[in-house]
């Protein structure tokens, strides 16, 4: 991921695009990509979303790539180590949702906290 | 990232949450997290978004973590290798936007394609 | 809706919030509200989303209100008549998707256009 | 808006699309449209977003229409009166953010509540 981070930074610098890549703007680009993903699934049933035809899976795969790319760029601009942050948040989630208490129940985090 | 993928899978399995983690549902969870990120930036100027106070930066860091976590889960459920996909998409972008042609110009991809 | 548009404008002016309500920022606020809506539905089945318990329905109702509010504000800042635009777009959709050709088939617009 | 609500219902019924229009799915369609709006603004400065060239303004106008359309559809499926809900929420906001206390300060609602 570090190699990818560098290549994406070079990509932006060579195109003089760093000026557009403020965290604010990158958060917008990221959610726009997330929405393209959502669009692929919006009229599918959950079961259909598990069994995408090959062509659609490839399109979805490229949307996941776009999200990952903007996520890396954004983390880079903010000086955040993504993988470290994700481990840390996972440890928090493991504490917050003890398996024996939440098994089979996916109510939103907000609702648990009540 | 592979170790993280496994831990997240175990996390979901131990809570019997795999049943909720259809790609359709995970795409919704992912965009909801992306929106929490956007919310942090919506009333800031671009310049302010570059210089977040420590407490806000930490909150943003945890949002990035949430997005990365759902992205890994979603890729896992679809059998996609995220980093490989991101490299592939980067190579495509390098072809699609030659530095000498797009320097300093960030019009949307859609507009380039006209 | 015109009375509501005026009251929302007054609301923003009295708080000196017009300075934050650029179309760019309002588009971010709008999608953040749309995501709060999505969050209510993300772990529900489609059938469950049709039969919300009263308390949840009320929460969803307030999210719809938030989206409507930002949509009115944004249209106002851009000088757009929302209802007129929605009629116009509906007429376009009726042309684009003739009932006899698309009955029962909800593939994305993008796919139709291929 | 009532006439528009009816026409949109007829549109869906004539195409046998009501089966796809669960509140869950409509929330996804709505956020996908909101993201198309965001995409128009992501690389613009706030000042540029106030002064869209005519062609771009027309494209943005059609995105606003799409959001309004899905919002009406979703409210219809949930039995919500959008305008009534928006008035109600506006009254709540007027209470929650007294002009004299929040003037010129757009920190997020969440932050006020601390």
XYZ file of C-alpha atoms in Angstrom:
456
model
C 0.000 0.000 0.000
C 2.924 2.320 0.632
C 4.101 1.846 -2.966
C 0.600 2.593 -4.186
C 0.389 5.696 -1.982
C 3.593 6.990 -3.582
C 2.452 6.251 -7.099
C -0.826 8.088 -6.510
C 1.018 11.065 -5.095
C 3.269 11.150 -8.155
C 0.225 10.814 -10.390
C -1.373 13.894 -8.811
C 1.863 15.903 -8.742
C 2.727 15.243 -12.382
C -0.721 16.479 -13.398
C -0.573 19.478 -11.063
C -3.714 18.113 -9.440
C -2.523 18.440 -5.824
C -4.145 21.894 -5.844
C -7.582 20.244 -6.250
C -6.901 17.479 -3.730
C -7.836 19.255 -0.514
C -9.295 16.859 2.072
C -12.660 18.564 1.556
C -12.639 17.906 -2.191
C -11.278 14.389 -1.821
C -14.094 13.522 0.602
C -16.545 14.567 -2.126
C -14.758 12.505 -4.773
C -14.742 9.518 -2.425
C -18.466 9.635 -1.734
C -19.212 10.074 -5.420
C -17.338 6.824 -6.073
C -19.142 5.119 -3.183
C -22.418 6.127 -4.810
C -21.414 4.551 -8.121
C -20.998 1.345 -6.149
C -24.413 1.742 -4.523
C -25.917 2.336 -7.948
C -24.818 -1.129 -9.069
C -26.745 -2.702 -6.211
C -29.810 -0.481 -5.875
C -32.323 -2.578 -7.818
C -30.800 -5.964 -6.977
C -32.010 -8.204 -4.189
C -29.466 -9.053 -1.516
C -29.201 -12.550 -2.995
C -28.529 -11.158 -6.482
C -25.822 -8.904 -5.034
C -23.976 -12.058 -3.915
C -23.949 -13.524 -7.409
C -22.997 -10.841 -9.841
C -22.505 -11.792 -13.472
C -18.845 -11.558 -14.530
C -19.157 -8.267 -16.398
C -20.934 -6.540 -13.536
C -18.474 -7.952 -10.988
C -15.636 -6.437 -13.008
C -17.388 -3.038 -13.027
C -17.938 -3.273 -9.270
C -14.295 -4.263 -8.805
C -13.213 -1.059 -10.555
C -15.534 0.995 -8.285
C -13.921 -0.609 -5.227
C -10.562 0.365 -6.714
C -11.681 3.983 -7.151
C -12.810 4.152 -3.531
C -9.524 2.639 -2.334
C -7.565 5.130 -4.450
C -9.339 8.186 -3.032
C -9.128 6.750 0.466
C -5.353 6.411 0.133
C -5.060 9.933 -1.293
C -7.157 11.419 1.485
C -5.269 9.573 4.228
C -2.024 10.734 2.618
C -3.091 14.387 2.604
C -4.057 14.109 6.270
C -0.978 12.155 7.346
C -3.077 9.162 8.431
C -1.833 5.561 8.290
C -4.945 3.791 7.004
C -4.110 0.253 7.998
C -3.017 1.258 11.487
C -6.229 3.270 11.913
C -8.313 0.326 10.697
C -6.668 -2.051 13.200
C -7.271 0.429 15.972
C -10.930 0.869 15.050
C -11.369 -2.902 14.812
C -10.075 -3.297 18.366
C -12.556 -0.627 19.483
C -15.412 -2.436 17.706
C -14.463 -5.729 19.342
C -14.777 -4.081 22.755
C -17.935 -2.185 21.863
C -19.810 -5.189 20.475
C -19.010 -8.244 22.602
C -19.942 -11.319 20.564
C -22.133 -12.830 23.285
C -24.207 -9.666 23.593
C -24.835 -8.778 19.944
C -24.956 -12.180 18.251
C -27.290 -12.144 15.253
C -28.439 -8.618 15.928
C -27.331 -5.836 13.617
C -29.062 -2.821 15.002
C -27.085 0.319 14.369
C -24.265 1.299 16.653
C -26.264 4.374 17.649
C -29.045 2.179 18.911
C -26.714 0.064 21.013
C -25.417 3.104 22.705
C -28.829 3.986 24.062
C -4.204 -6.077 4.894
C -4.684 -9.849 4.565
C -4.418 -10.209 8.365
C -6.969 -7.433 8.769
C -9.303 -9.074 6.239
C -9.189 -12.283 8.266
C -9.807 -10.533 11.563
C -12.803 -8.694 10.137
C -14.207 -11.929 8.772
C -13.797 -13.561 12.195
C -15.405 -10.518 13.817
C -18.491 -10.873 11.605
C -18.663 -14.657 11.944
C -18.396 -14.661 15.735
C -21.303 -12.212 15.913
C -23.337 -14.096 13.317
C -23.351 -10.904 11.276
C -22.368 -12.500 7.963
C -26.110 -12.828 7.254
C -26.396 -9.005 7.174
C -23.222 -8.488 5.162
C -24.562 -8.944 1.665
C -22.688 -6.791 -0.868
C -25.841 -4.681 -1.234
C -26.002 -3.951 2.501
C -22.251 -3.395 2.811
C -22.370 -0.819 0.001
C -24.965 1.069 2.053
C -22.862 0.875 5.218
C -19.843 2.082 3.273
C -21.570 5.133 1.848
C -23.025 5.982 5.257
C -19.472 6.069 6.630
C -18.294 8.141 3.660
C -21.027 10.638 4.481
C -19.842 10.935 8.084
C -16.512 11.945 6.610
C -18.145 14.498 4.306
C -20.043 15.892 7.284
C -16.773 16.802 8.994
C -15.783 18.905 6.003
C -19.078 20.397 4.813
C -18.832 23.815 6.459
C -15.033 24.101 6.327
C -13.146 25.956 3.632
C -10.689 23.894 1.622
C -7.853 25.567 3.524
C -9.411 24.688 6.887
C -9.776 21.095 5.751
C -5.976 20.956 5.374
C -5.372 22.070 8.951
C -7.709 20.169 11.200
C -7.369 20.641 14.952
C -6.047 17.494 16.672
C -9.375 16.336 18.045
C -11.154 16.676 14.710
C -8.279 14.986 12.881
C -8.615 12.014 15.224
C -12.372 11.826 14.519
C -11.694 11.983 10.773
C -9.029 9.291 11.140
C -11.606 6.969 12.694
C -14.018 7.678 9.806
C -11.297 6.740 7.314
C -10.826 3.542 9.318
C -14.554 2.757 9.108
C -14.530 3.219 5.340
C -11.436 1.016 4.988
C -13.057 -1.661 7.150
C -16.248 -1.821 5.074
C -14.239 -1.689 1.864
C -12.211 -4.725 2.965
C -15.382 -6.583 4.024
C -17.110 -5.833 0.733
C -14.101 -6.840 -1.354
C -13.869 -10.016 0.709
C -17.507 -10.943 0.110
C -17.019 -10.385 -3.625
C -13.657 -12.160 -3.839
C -11.883 -9.005 -4.989
C -8.242 -8.258 -4.197
C -8.443 -4.536 -3.360
C -4.814 -3.596 -3.761
C -4.483 -5.446 -7.054
C -7.642 -3.739 -8.320
C -6.342 -0.327 -7.220
C -3.040 -0.854 -9.062
C -4.918 -1.890 -12.170
C -7.201 1.153 -12.020
C -4.216 3.430 -11.451
C -2.582 2.120 -14.621
C -5.830 2.784 -16.493
C -5.981 6.341 -15.117
C -2.382 6.985 -16.160
C -3.301 6.048 -19.720
C -6.582 7.913 -19.690
C -5.170 11.185 -18.362
C -1.737 11.773 -19.910
C 0.075 14.351 -17.764
C 0.852 16.666 -20.667
C -2.779 16.842 -21.747
C -4.560 17.352 -18.413
C -2.029 19.349 -16.398
C -3.752 21.672 -13.928
C -7.185 20.800 -15.212
C -9.506 18.714 -13.079
C -12.651 18.559 -15.089
C -14.560 15.399 -14.452
C -13.608 12.207 -16.199
C -16.985 12.265 -17.942
C -16.143 15.602 -19.479
C -12.793 14.419 -20.801
C -14.455 11.602 -22.564
C -16.541 13.924 -24.715
C -43.140 25.273 -0.971
C -42.566 28.939 -1.820
C -43.467 29.913 1.773
C -41.065 27.268 3.046
C -38.312 28.500 0.719
C -38.711 31.999 2.154
C -38.704 30.805 5.745
C -35.519 28.798 5.161
C -33.849 31.799 3.565
C -34.808 33.937 6.560
C -33.557 31.213 8.903
C -30.125 31.244 7.220
C -29.959 35.048 6.972
C -30.862 35.635 10.617
C -28.061 33.290 11.675
C -25.587 34.772 9.187
C -25.269 31.288 7.713
C -25.668 32.329 4.066
C -21.870 32.592 3.955
C -21.625 28.812 4.536
C -24.426 27.939 2.117
C -22.510 27.857 -1.143
C -23.966 25.305 -3.566
C -20.815 23.220 -3.060
C -21.306 23.082 0.714
C -25.054 22.536 0.474
C -24.499 19.565 -1.844
C -22.315 18.052 0.906
C -24.921 18.719 3.594
C -27.596 17.174 1.384
C -25.684 13.949 0.773
C -24.848 13.683 4.476
C -28.582 13.761 5.230
C -29.264 11.238 2.457
C -26.742 8.942 4.122
C -28.518 9.197 7.471
C -31.569 7.911 5.641
C -29.602 5.050 4.082
C -28.264 4.179 7.519
C -31.779 3.511 8.778
C -32.287 0.924 6.034
C -28.872 -0.681 5.682
C -29.434 -3.813 7.795
C -33.151 -4.155 7.062
C -34.581 -6.435 4.423
C -36.633 -4.750 1.722
C -39.775 -6.143 3.351
C -38.791 -4.715 6.742
C -38.181 -1.333 5.125
C -41.862 -1.324 4.082
C -43.080 -1.848 7.645
C -41.138 0.404 9.918
C -42.117 0.536 13.586
C -43.655 3.905 14.529
C -40.588 5.312 16.248
C -38.293 4.468 13.362
C -40.789 5.804 10.827
C -40.797 9.112 12.682
C -36.980 9.250 12.604
C -37.019 8.482 8.861
C -39.680 11.165 8.349
C -37.363 13.735 9.922
C -34.505 12.615 7.636
C -36.760 13.103 4.606
C -37.522 16.579 5.952
C -33.802 17.369 6.263
C -33.193 16.312 2.677
C -36.153 18.376 1.464
C -34.881 21.392 3.404
C -31.381 21.275 1.912
C -32.823 20.599 -1.535
C -34.957 23.747 -1.284
C -31.992 25.780 -0.021
C -29.748 24.545 -2.805
C -32.339 25.177 -5.506
C -32.864 28.628 -4.043
C -29.170 29.482 -4.165
C -29.032 28.339 -7.782
C -32.271 30.021 -8.859
C -33.879 26.695 -9.760
C -37.619 26.015 -9.494
C -37.612 22.488 -8.046
C -41.132 21.452 -8.907
C -40.883 22.753 -12.461
C -37.580 20.912 -12.895
C -39.089 17.703 -11.480
C -42.032 17.884 -13.937
C -39.625 18.433 -16.800
C -37.453 15.496 -15.786
C -40.520 13.285 -15.369
C -41.575 14.053 -18.940
C -38.057 13.138 -20.102
C -38.196 9.845 -18.164
C -41.567 8.990 -19.687
C -40.041 9.364 -23.144
C -36.845 7.570 -22.259
C -38.490 4.536 -20.680
C -41.601 3.644 -22.690
C -43.776 1.416 -20.487
C -44.068 -1.343 -23.078
C -40.313 -1.635 -23.472
C -39.143 -1.592 -19.856
C -42.019 -3.268 -18.004
C -40.786 -5.145 -14.940
C -37.157 -4.456 -15.747
C -35.211 -2.017 -13.603
C -31.759 -2.137 -15.056
C -29.976 1.127 -14.615
C -30.552 3.966 -17.036
C -26.910 3.722 -18.064
C -27.460 0.170 -19.176
C -30.502 1.052 -21.257
C -28.551 3.595 -23.111
C -26.091 1.006 -24.400
C -46.544 18.438 -5.521
C -49.570 16.190 -5.031
C -50.123 16.071 -8.803
C -46.467 15.187 -9.269
C -46.692 12.469 -6.596
C -49.580 10.904 -8.496
C -47.856 11.083 -11.842
C -44.749 9.419 -10.411
C -46.838 6.666 -8.870
C -48.547 6.074 -12.224
C -45.152 6.092 -13.936
C -43.906 3.326 -11.626
C -47.122 1.311 -11.787
C -47.335 1.381 -15.577
C -43.786 0.040 -15.789
C -44.378 -2.553 -13.055
C -41.533 -0.917 -11.153
C -43.330 -0.677 -7.809
C -41.792 -4.065 -6.984
C -38.313 -2.442 -7.057
C -39.360 0.661 -5.154
C -39.012 -0.561 -1.590
C -37.990 2.246 0.780
C -34.604 0.538 1.129
C -33.979 0.583 -2.619
C -35.329 4.108 -3.065
C -32.960 5.382 -0.367
C -30.099 3.946 -2.435
C -31.378 5.547 -5.632
C -31.756 8.864 -3.849
C -28.205 8.888 -2.510
C -26.852 7.884 -5.906
C -28.550 10.961 -7.377
C -27.234 13.133 -4.537
C -23.752 11.922 -5.399
C -24.153 12.946 -9.040
C -24.855 16.410 -7.703
C -21.768 16.330 -5.470
C -19.718 15.212 -8.455
C -20.557 18.428 -10.294
C -19.118 20.458 -7.430
C -16.184 18.364 -6.231
C -13.371 20.168 -8.036
C -14.958 23.626 -8.022
C -14.195 26.290 -5.460
C -17.138 27.522 -3.427
C -17.102 30.731 -5.476
C -17.208 28.785 -8.751
C -20.142 26.765 -7.434
C -22.106 30.032 -7.161
C -21.520 30.926 -10.795
C -22.093 27.873 -12.892
C -21.933 28.241 -16.659
C -25.381 27.792 -18.265
C -24.800 24.260 -19.511
C -23.559 23.023 -16.146
C -26.383 24.786 -14.326
C -28.868 22.939 -16.525
C -27.187 19.606 -15.703
C -27.283 20.446 -11.988
C -30.945 21.439 -12.319
C -31.740 17.994 -13.692
C -29.878 16.362 -10.768
C -31.955 18.392 -8.318
C -35.034 17.153 -10.174
C -33.889 13.534 -9.836
C -33.401 13.945 -6.095
C -36.825 15.581 -5.737
C -38.421 12.764 -7.722
C -36.953 9.995 -5.561
C -37.751 11.965 -2.416
C -41.409 12.193 -3.443
C -41.494 8.497 -4.321
C -39.919 7.498 -1.012
C -42.215 9.729 1.033
C -45.151 8.285 -0.899
C -44.162 4.696 -0.153
C -43.817 5.553 3.537
C -47.018 7.625 3.738
C -45.086 10.778 4.691
C -46.225 14.287 3.761
C -42.905 15.875 2.755
C -43.858 19.519 3.019
C -45.544 19.061 6.385
C -42.488 17.200 7.682
C -40.169 19.937 6.386
C -42.187 22.652 8.165
C -42.097 20.641 11.356
C -38.335 20.123 11.138
C -37.810 23.802 10.387
C -39.663 24.730 13.571
C -37.443 22.311 15.505
C -34.304 23.844 13.964
C -35.467 27.342 14.866
C -35.735 26.237 18.497
C -32.506 24.275 18.466
C -30.385 27.048 16.976
C -31.493 30.383 18.404
C -30.188 33.135 16.112
C -28.463 35.055 18.882
C -26.510 31.999 20.031
C -25.288 30.569 16.724
C -24.836 33.660 14.567
C -22.033 33.179 12.028
C -21.070 29.817 13.448
C -21.798 26.700 11.459
C -20.347 23.970 13.567
C -22.200 20.757 13.171
C -25.366 20.112 15.093
C -23.597 17.253 16.855
C -21.019 19.656 18.170
C -23.610 22.073 19.513
C -25.207 19.344 21.451
C -22.063 18.678 23.449
